[in-house]
XYZ file of C-alpha atoms in Angstrom:
392
model
C 18.148 -82.369 -76.274
C 20.812 -82.054 -73.734
C 20.155 -83.494 -70.324
C 22.942 -81.895 -67.178
C 23.180 -84.416 -64.732
C 23.933 -82.972 -61.614
C 24.980 -84.212 -57.478
C 27.517 -81.980 -56.571
C 26.156 -81.471 -53.017
C 26.401 -77.257 -53.469
C 24.658 -76.915 -56.992
C 21.867 -79.082 -55.998
C 21.369 -77.452 -52.640
C 21.910 -74.224 -54.079
C 18.889 -75.526 -56.506
C 16.794 -77.331 -53.402
C 16.556 -73.290 -52.264
C 15.620 -71.900 -55.652
C 12.838 -74.554 -56.059
C 11.579 -73.880 -51.982
C 8.445 -72.016 -53.124
C 7.705 -73.958 -56.555
C 4.938 -76.806 -57.111
C 6.707 -79.879 -57.902
C 4.962 -82.655 -59.995
C 5.656 -86.748 -59.705
C 5.297 -87.481 -62.671
C 3.374 -91.363 -61.931
C 0.749 -89.526 -58.896
C 0.759 -86.258 -60.528
C 0.448 -85.384 -57.498
C 2.008 -81.574 -56.446
C 4.293 -81.714 -53.455
C 6.909 -78.770 -52.187
C 10.617 -79.028 -50.652
C 11.100 -77.587 -47.361
C 14.148 -77.151 -45.453
C 17.161 -78.372 -47.729
C 20.045 -78.750 -45.935
C 24.042 -80.849 -46.220
C 24.238 -84.043 -44.722
C 28.430 -84.325 -44.253
C 27.646 -87.750 -44.460
C 30.344 -90.308 -46.708
C 28.089 -88.915 -50.016
C 28.357 -85.535 -49.087
C 24.089 -85.146 -49.868
C 21.463 -83.378 -49.350
C 18.596 -84.028 -47.613
C 15.108 -81.579 -47.455
C 11.301 -82.083 -46.050
C 8.585 -82.631 -48.421
C 4.669 -81.317 -48.050
C 2.301 -82.634 -49.400
C -0.344 -80.052 -51.626
C -3.110 -82.106 -52.103
C -5.145 -84.578 -49.683
C -3.664 -87.915 -51.109
C 0.090 -88.752 -50.257
C 2.168 -90.834 -51.819
C 6.439 -91.802 -51.518
C 7.188 -90.430 -54.950
C 11.180 -91.380 -56.638
C 10.910 -87.820 -58.699
C 10.240 -84.321 -58.521
C 9.525 -82.397 -61.682
C 8.997 -78.585 -63.257
C 9.469 -76.566 -65.277
C 11.220 -73.539 -65.188
C 11.597 -70.407 -67.601
C 14.451 -71.498 -69.124
C 15.123 -75.574 -67.796
C 12.309 -78.621 -67.302
C 14.045 -79.926 -63.695
C 13.545 -83.745 -62.236
C 14.801 -84.231 -58.983
C 15.480 -88.012 -58.765
C 14.659 -88.446 -54.663
C 15.083 -91.264 -52.156
C 13.012 -91.992 -48.509
C 16.005 -91.452 -45.851
C 14.175 -92.988 -42.563
C 11.380 -95.712 -43.386
C 9.511 -94.025 -40.307
C 9.785 -90.703 -41.804
C 7.670 -90.640 -44.510
C 8.227 -87.046 -45.862
C 11.898 -87.230 -45.149
C 14.446 -87.669 -48.553
C 17.729 -87.067 -49.434
C 18.799 -86.088 -53.579
C 19.830 -88.648 -55.188
C 20.755 -86.996 -58.639
C 19.392 -84.182 -60.217
C 18.757 -83.496 -64.373
C 18.303 -79.994 -65.834
C 17.170 -80.679 -70.138
C 17.150 -76.300 -71.180
C 14.532 -76.072 -73.037
C 14.562 -74.611 -76.793
C 15.739 -70.922 -76.153
C 18.449 -72.508 -74.229
C 19.726 -74.473 -74.837
C 22.897 -72.378 -77.201
C 23.766 -70.720 -72.884
C 25.757 -74.492 -72.652
C 26.654 -75.914 -76.106
C 29.488 -78.463 -76.454
C 29.591 -77.846 -80.417
C 33.017 -76.163 -79.978
C 34.238 -79.650 -77.474
C 35.844 -82.672 -79.573
C 37.164 -86.542 -78.690
C 40.348 -87.099 -79.876
C 40.704 -91.113 -80.673
C 37.936 -92.878 -79.673
C 37.838 -95.929 -79.153
C 36.440 -99.565 -78.181
C 37.487 -102.757 -76.876
C 34.978 -105.925 -77.136
C 32.982 -106.649 -74.598
C 34.134 -108.871 -71.167
C 32.454 -111.727 -69.720
C 34.159 -111.190 -66.019
C 31.963 -113.614 -64.068
C 32.958 -116.180 -66.894
C 36.905 -115.299 -66.473
C 36.628 -116.088 -62.685
C 34.283 -118.501 -62.752
C 36.890 -120.928 -64.744
C 40.572 -119.360 -63.239
C 39.552 -117.519 -60.240
C 41.726 -115.178 -58.982
C 44.096 -114.665 -61.559
C 47.148 -112.409 -61.163
C 45.285 -109.450 -62.320
C 42.476 -109.458 -59.951
C 44.454 -110.754 -57.001
C 46.528 -107.583 -58.160
C 43.016 -105.128 -58.314
C 41.292 -107.124 -55.010
C 44.486 -105.823 -53.158
C 44.745 -102.082 -54.680
C 40.942 -101.869 -53.664
C 40.856 -103.296 -50.196
C 43.457 -100.415 -48.895
C 41.308 -97.972 -51.374
C 38.304 -98.919 -49.056
C 40.162 -98.880 -45.361
C 42.047 -95.320 -46.161
C 38.117 -93.976 -47.909
C 36.211 -95.534 -44.898
C 38.816 -94.323 -42.362
C 38.689 -90.532 -43.939
C 35.013 -90.272 -43.064
C 34.873 -91.472 -39.078
C 34.004 -95.910 -40.152
C 37.094 -97.541 -38.021
C 37.787 -100.190 -40.237
C 39.573 -103.443 -38.986
C 39.791 -104.802 -42.844
C 38.386 -104.724 -45.612
C 38.252 -107.903 -47.490
C 37.071 -108.437 -51.514
C 36.043 -111.894 -52.669
C 33.771 -113.996 -55.178
C 31.135 -116.105 -53.867
C 32.263 -118.618 -56.322
C 34.315 -119.712 -53.999
C 31.815 -119.451 -51.011
C 33.209 -122.593 -48.427
C 30.882 -121.814 -44.789
C 26.765 -121.646 -44.391
C 26.955 -117.891 -44.366
C 28.611 -116.721 -47.615
C 26.096 -119.409 -49.527
C 23.450 -118.191 -48.207
C 24.594 -114.801 -49.001
C 25.272 -116.026 -52.811
C 21.480 -117.169 -52.874
C 19.783 -114.434 -51.270
C 21.711 -111.467 -53.438
C 21.267 -108.913 -50.070
C 23.590 -107.115 -47.594
C 24.559 -108.324 -43.726
C 25.268 -106.445 -41.535
C 26.414 -107.261 -37.433
C 26.041 -104.236 -35.015
C 27.653 -105.706 -32.431
C 28.598 -109.380 -32.203
C 29.163 -109.287 -28.461
C 25.200 -108.554 -27.862
C 24.708 -110.271 -31.711
C 22.598 -107.730 -32.992
C 22.129 -107.579 -36.281
C 20.182 -105.312 -38.957
C 17.334 -106.541 -40.677
C 15.347 -103.742 -41.688
C 15.352 -102.476 -45.499
C 16.158 -106.038 -47.156
C 18.813 -107.089 -45.460
C 19.695 -110.707 -44.890
C 18.518 -112.295 -41.414
C 20.419 -114.571 -39.251
C 16.789 -116.947 -38.813
C 17.669 -117.793 -41.825
C 21.118 -119.711 -40.900
C 21.123 -122.881 -38.044
C 21.076 -120.962 -34.701
C 24.584 -123.137 -33.355
C 26.203 -121.511 -35.946
C 25.058 -118.521 -35.991
C 26.210 -118.745 -32.354
C 29.697 -120.568 -33.501
C 30.407 -117.751 -35.780
C 29.554 -114.559 -33.368
C 32.832 -116.291 -30.668
C 34.764 -116.705 -34.384
C 34.619 -113.295 -34.516
C 34.705 -112.395 -30.969
C 37.230 -114.769 -30.581
C 39.983 -111.909 -33.418
C 38.253 -109.224 -31.780
C 35.607 -108.250 -34.315
C 32.486 -106.032 -33.846
C 30.492 -105.632 -36.280
C 30.624 -106.978 -39.758
C 28.864 -105.439 -43.158
C 29.267 -107.980 -46.030
C 27.939 -105.961 -49.343
C 26.839 -108.142 -52.685
C 28.644 -107.404 -55.583
C 27.449 -107.441 -59.672
C 28.395 -107.268 -63.028
C 27.675 -104.893 -65.699
C 24.600 -108.234 -66.710
C 23.144 -108.167 -62.838
C 25.607 -111.539 -62.038
C 26.339 -111.670 -58.606
C 29.846 -111.915 -58.519
C 31.460 -111.366 -55.141
C 31.811 -108.796 -52.281
C 32.683 -106.578 -49.544
C 33.675 -107.230 -46.523
C 34.612 -104.526 -43.868
C 35.363 -105.830 -40.738
C 35.915 -103.124 -38.219
C 36.624 -103.749 -33.743
C 34.255 -101.798 -32.604
C 30.672 -101.801 -32.719
C 28.306 -99.718 -36.253
C 31.757 -99.683 -37.856
C 33.461 -97.440 -35.177
C 31.057 -94.505 -36.847
C 28.649 -92.659 -34.446
C 25.864 -91.833 -37.450
C 25.485 -95.487 -37.065
C 25.872 -95.872 -33.721
C 23.133 -93.517 -31.947
C 20.583 -93.498 -34.952
C 21.615 -96.442 -38.628
C 18.174 -95.264 -40.212
C 18.889 -91.078 -39.670
C 21.003 -88.741 -42.438
C 24.575 -89.941 -41.913
C 23.954 -93.475 -41.960
C 23.163 -96.583 -43.254
C 22.090 -95.059 -46.677
C 24.525 -92.828 -47.623
C 27.176 -95.715 -47.045
C 25.034 -98.194 -49.176
C 24.662 -95.905 -51.744
C 29.336 -95.164 -51.444
C 29.997 -98.738 -51.404
C 27.310 -99.361 -55.087
C 29.125 -96.523 -56.645
C 32.858 -98.193 -55.380
C 31.907 -101.404 -56.474
C 30.133 -100.592 -60.037
C 33.708 -98.787 -60.133
C 35.723 -102.387 -59.571
C 33.854 -103.765 -61.428
C 34.844 -101.542 -64.153
C 39.011 -101.788 -62.706
C 38.166 -106.055 -63.253
C 36.969 -105.217 -66.901
C 39.455 -103.027 -68.276
C 42.651 -105.071 -66.789
C 41.610 -107.873 -69.199
C 40.343 -105.187 -72.568
C 42.189 -105.814 -75.924
C 41.737 -105.859 -79.723
C 40.731 -101.828 -79.621
C 38.616 -101.074 -82.391
C 39.332 -96.968 -83.572
C 35.918 -95.618 -83.967
C 36.990 -91.914 -84.499
C 39.657 -90.536 -84.721
C 38.101 -87.148 -84.132
C 34.080 -86.491 -82.744
C 32.200 -83.818 -81.593
C 31.079 -84.019 -77.988
C 27.527 -83.645 -77.385
C 26.985 -83.158 -73.344
C 28.522 -83.640 -69.922
C 26.887 -84.750 -66.993
C 27.854 -81.329 -64.452
C 30.378 -84.160 -62.242
C 32.541 -85.311 -65.280
C 31.334 -88.701 -65.509
C 29.010 -88.877 -68.131
C 29.716 -88.162 -71.430
C 27.540 -88.090 -74.732
C 29.685 -88.423 -78.121
C 28.765 -88.048 -81.135
C 28.832 -91.293 -83.501
C 29.656 -91.363 -87.638
C 26.409 -92.616 -90.354
C 27.274 -95.460 -91.497
C 28.174 -98.569 -89.132
C 25.797 -101.008 -86.607
C 26.557 -99.281 -83.676
C 23.504 -101.355 -82.478
C 25.705 -104.227 -82.062
C 27.552 -102.509 -80.128
C 27.591 -104.524 -76.406
C 26.717 -101.974 -73.732
C 28.980 -102.343 -71.440
C 32.698 -102.642 -73.311
C 34.633 -100.247 -72.779
C 35.939 -97.007 -74.427
C 38.697 -95.339 -74.904
C 38.639 -91.218 -75.522
C 41.005 -88.374 -75.442
C 40.004 -84.614 -74.487
C 42.484 -81.219 -74.871
C 42.400 -80.037 -71.223
C 44.582 -76.563 -71.289
C 46.632 -78.152 -73.978
C 47.195 -80.824 -72.475
C 45.915 -84.429 -74.206
C 43.894 -86.433 -71.132
C 43.319 -90.299 -72.352
C 39.882 -91.486 -69.940
C 38.422 -94.427 -69.529
C 34.482 -95.578 -69.258
C 32.665 -97.910 -70.548
C 29.805 -98.241 -73.115
C 26.147 -97.100 -71.986
C 23.379 -96.020 -74.459
C 23.396 -95.602 -77.927
C 21.082 -92.889 -78.271
C 19.300 -91.150 -81.947
C 19.203 -87.776 -82.083
C 16.738 -86.113 -81.135
C 15.597 -84.505 -85.276
C 16.578 -85.824 -88.449
C 19.651 -83.774 -88.248
C 21.197 -84.513 -85.498
C 23.288 -87.465 -85.321
C 23.224 -90.599 -82.762
C 25.598 -89.848 -80.249
C 27.234 -92.537 -77.304
C 26.596 -92.281 -73.567
C 29.865 -92.947 -71.319
C 30.776 -93.683 -67.712
C 34.091 -91.939 -66.980
C 36.150 -93.996 -64.354
C 39.288 -93.478 -64.858
C 42.321 -90.847 -66.562
C 45.963 -91.306 -67.624
C 46.708 -87.915 -65.583
C 45.365 -88.212 -61.939
C 44.025 -84.444 -62.008
C 42.327 -85.544 -64.940
C 38.504 -85.723 -63.782
C 38.852 -83.464 -60.835
C 39.650 -80.500 -64.499
C 36.864 -82.463 -66.487
C 33.966 -82.291 -62.996
C 35.445 -78.309 -62.933
C 34.365 -77.540 -65.951
C 31.422 -79.036 -66.394
C 30.422 -77.395 -63.075
C 31.544 -74.037 -64.510
C 30.017 -74.738 -68.177
C 26.654 -75.748 -66.584
C 26.843 -73.315 -63.613
C 24.825 -73.340 -60.577
C 21.325 -71.338 -62.153
C 18.469 -73.695 -62.867
C 15.599 -69.950 -62.728
């Protein structure tokens, strides 16, 4: 059965609005809830927030909500926005699974992928530990530093500089401690010595007090008022390095962080954005070293497509040992859009068995890049049009 992943803000808001009077169930506790007051938040990831009302005497903090409508099974994956408000949640994604009688409305049987290839799995952590910053890696660092500075600046952050580094070269007590803890670090105001230590952030109390004072003084000399350090992991969850974001203003110059750091536009949307970008960055590094491509199929049928255009399922032919293909390996394929072949690049995320005897296995691919700048936008627009916003 096909599943469609919805993340578009307008679509998510429309779905939540339709479900406001529907009883939803936590699949773990079986407790029932109701969504109230869904609204869009103009943060860096364009999230949707809502209030959760319990329909029973008991209360817990669900991570997902389920309901079955006339034509679809709907799963809403959610996350608490503010640790001090038990009823305020944000939507991470919505999964739509059409029931059997409605699956034909979103069938992708007539769409093919061409020149489907897979490369050898790249262990980027070993490459970095052996060779350090190669010319390929230095080029990627420069591109991503500029990219993050530009995107954050466009969303209301006052950024002096973004540094991207690796923990193999940690040479200060702070960086060494962060390489051990694998936790993010946020200095909100170097002048006031104000740190953010909630939600698993690294606490400076673990460091020598004299060192912390020296660290703050050094930042002030260079007119740096706030610093956010976010850890970056490989596909195998090995800690590689970090994004270090510096600002000349407290709280990265962002009004939402300054006024209500755990609120709707605060630290959680920023962390979600950095998590996505770090995953994309690691793929960029691994793809730079990809070689020895193996042609899987000249033509293969597409099984399904996520609504944001970043996830695709491609049917695999029988007779090969697909389970031996390493997850995370780089893949590429072509799609014909408006009479033009677009080449998409991504990583292998899963090998899924068929839902019945006659259905072949399929590869789940996370798409990161396209050889044409408009390719990802076109794929997302097509997926949104295909799936539609209606779920009732």
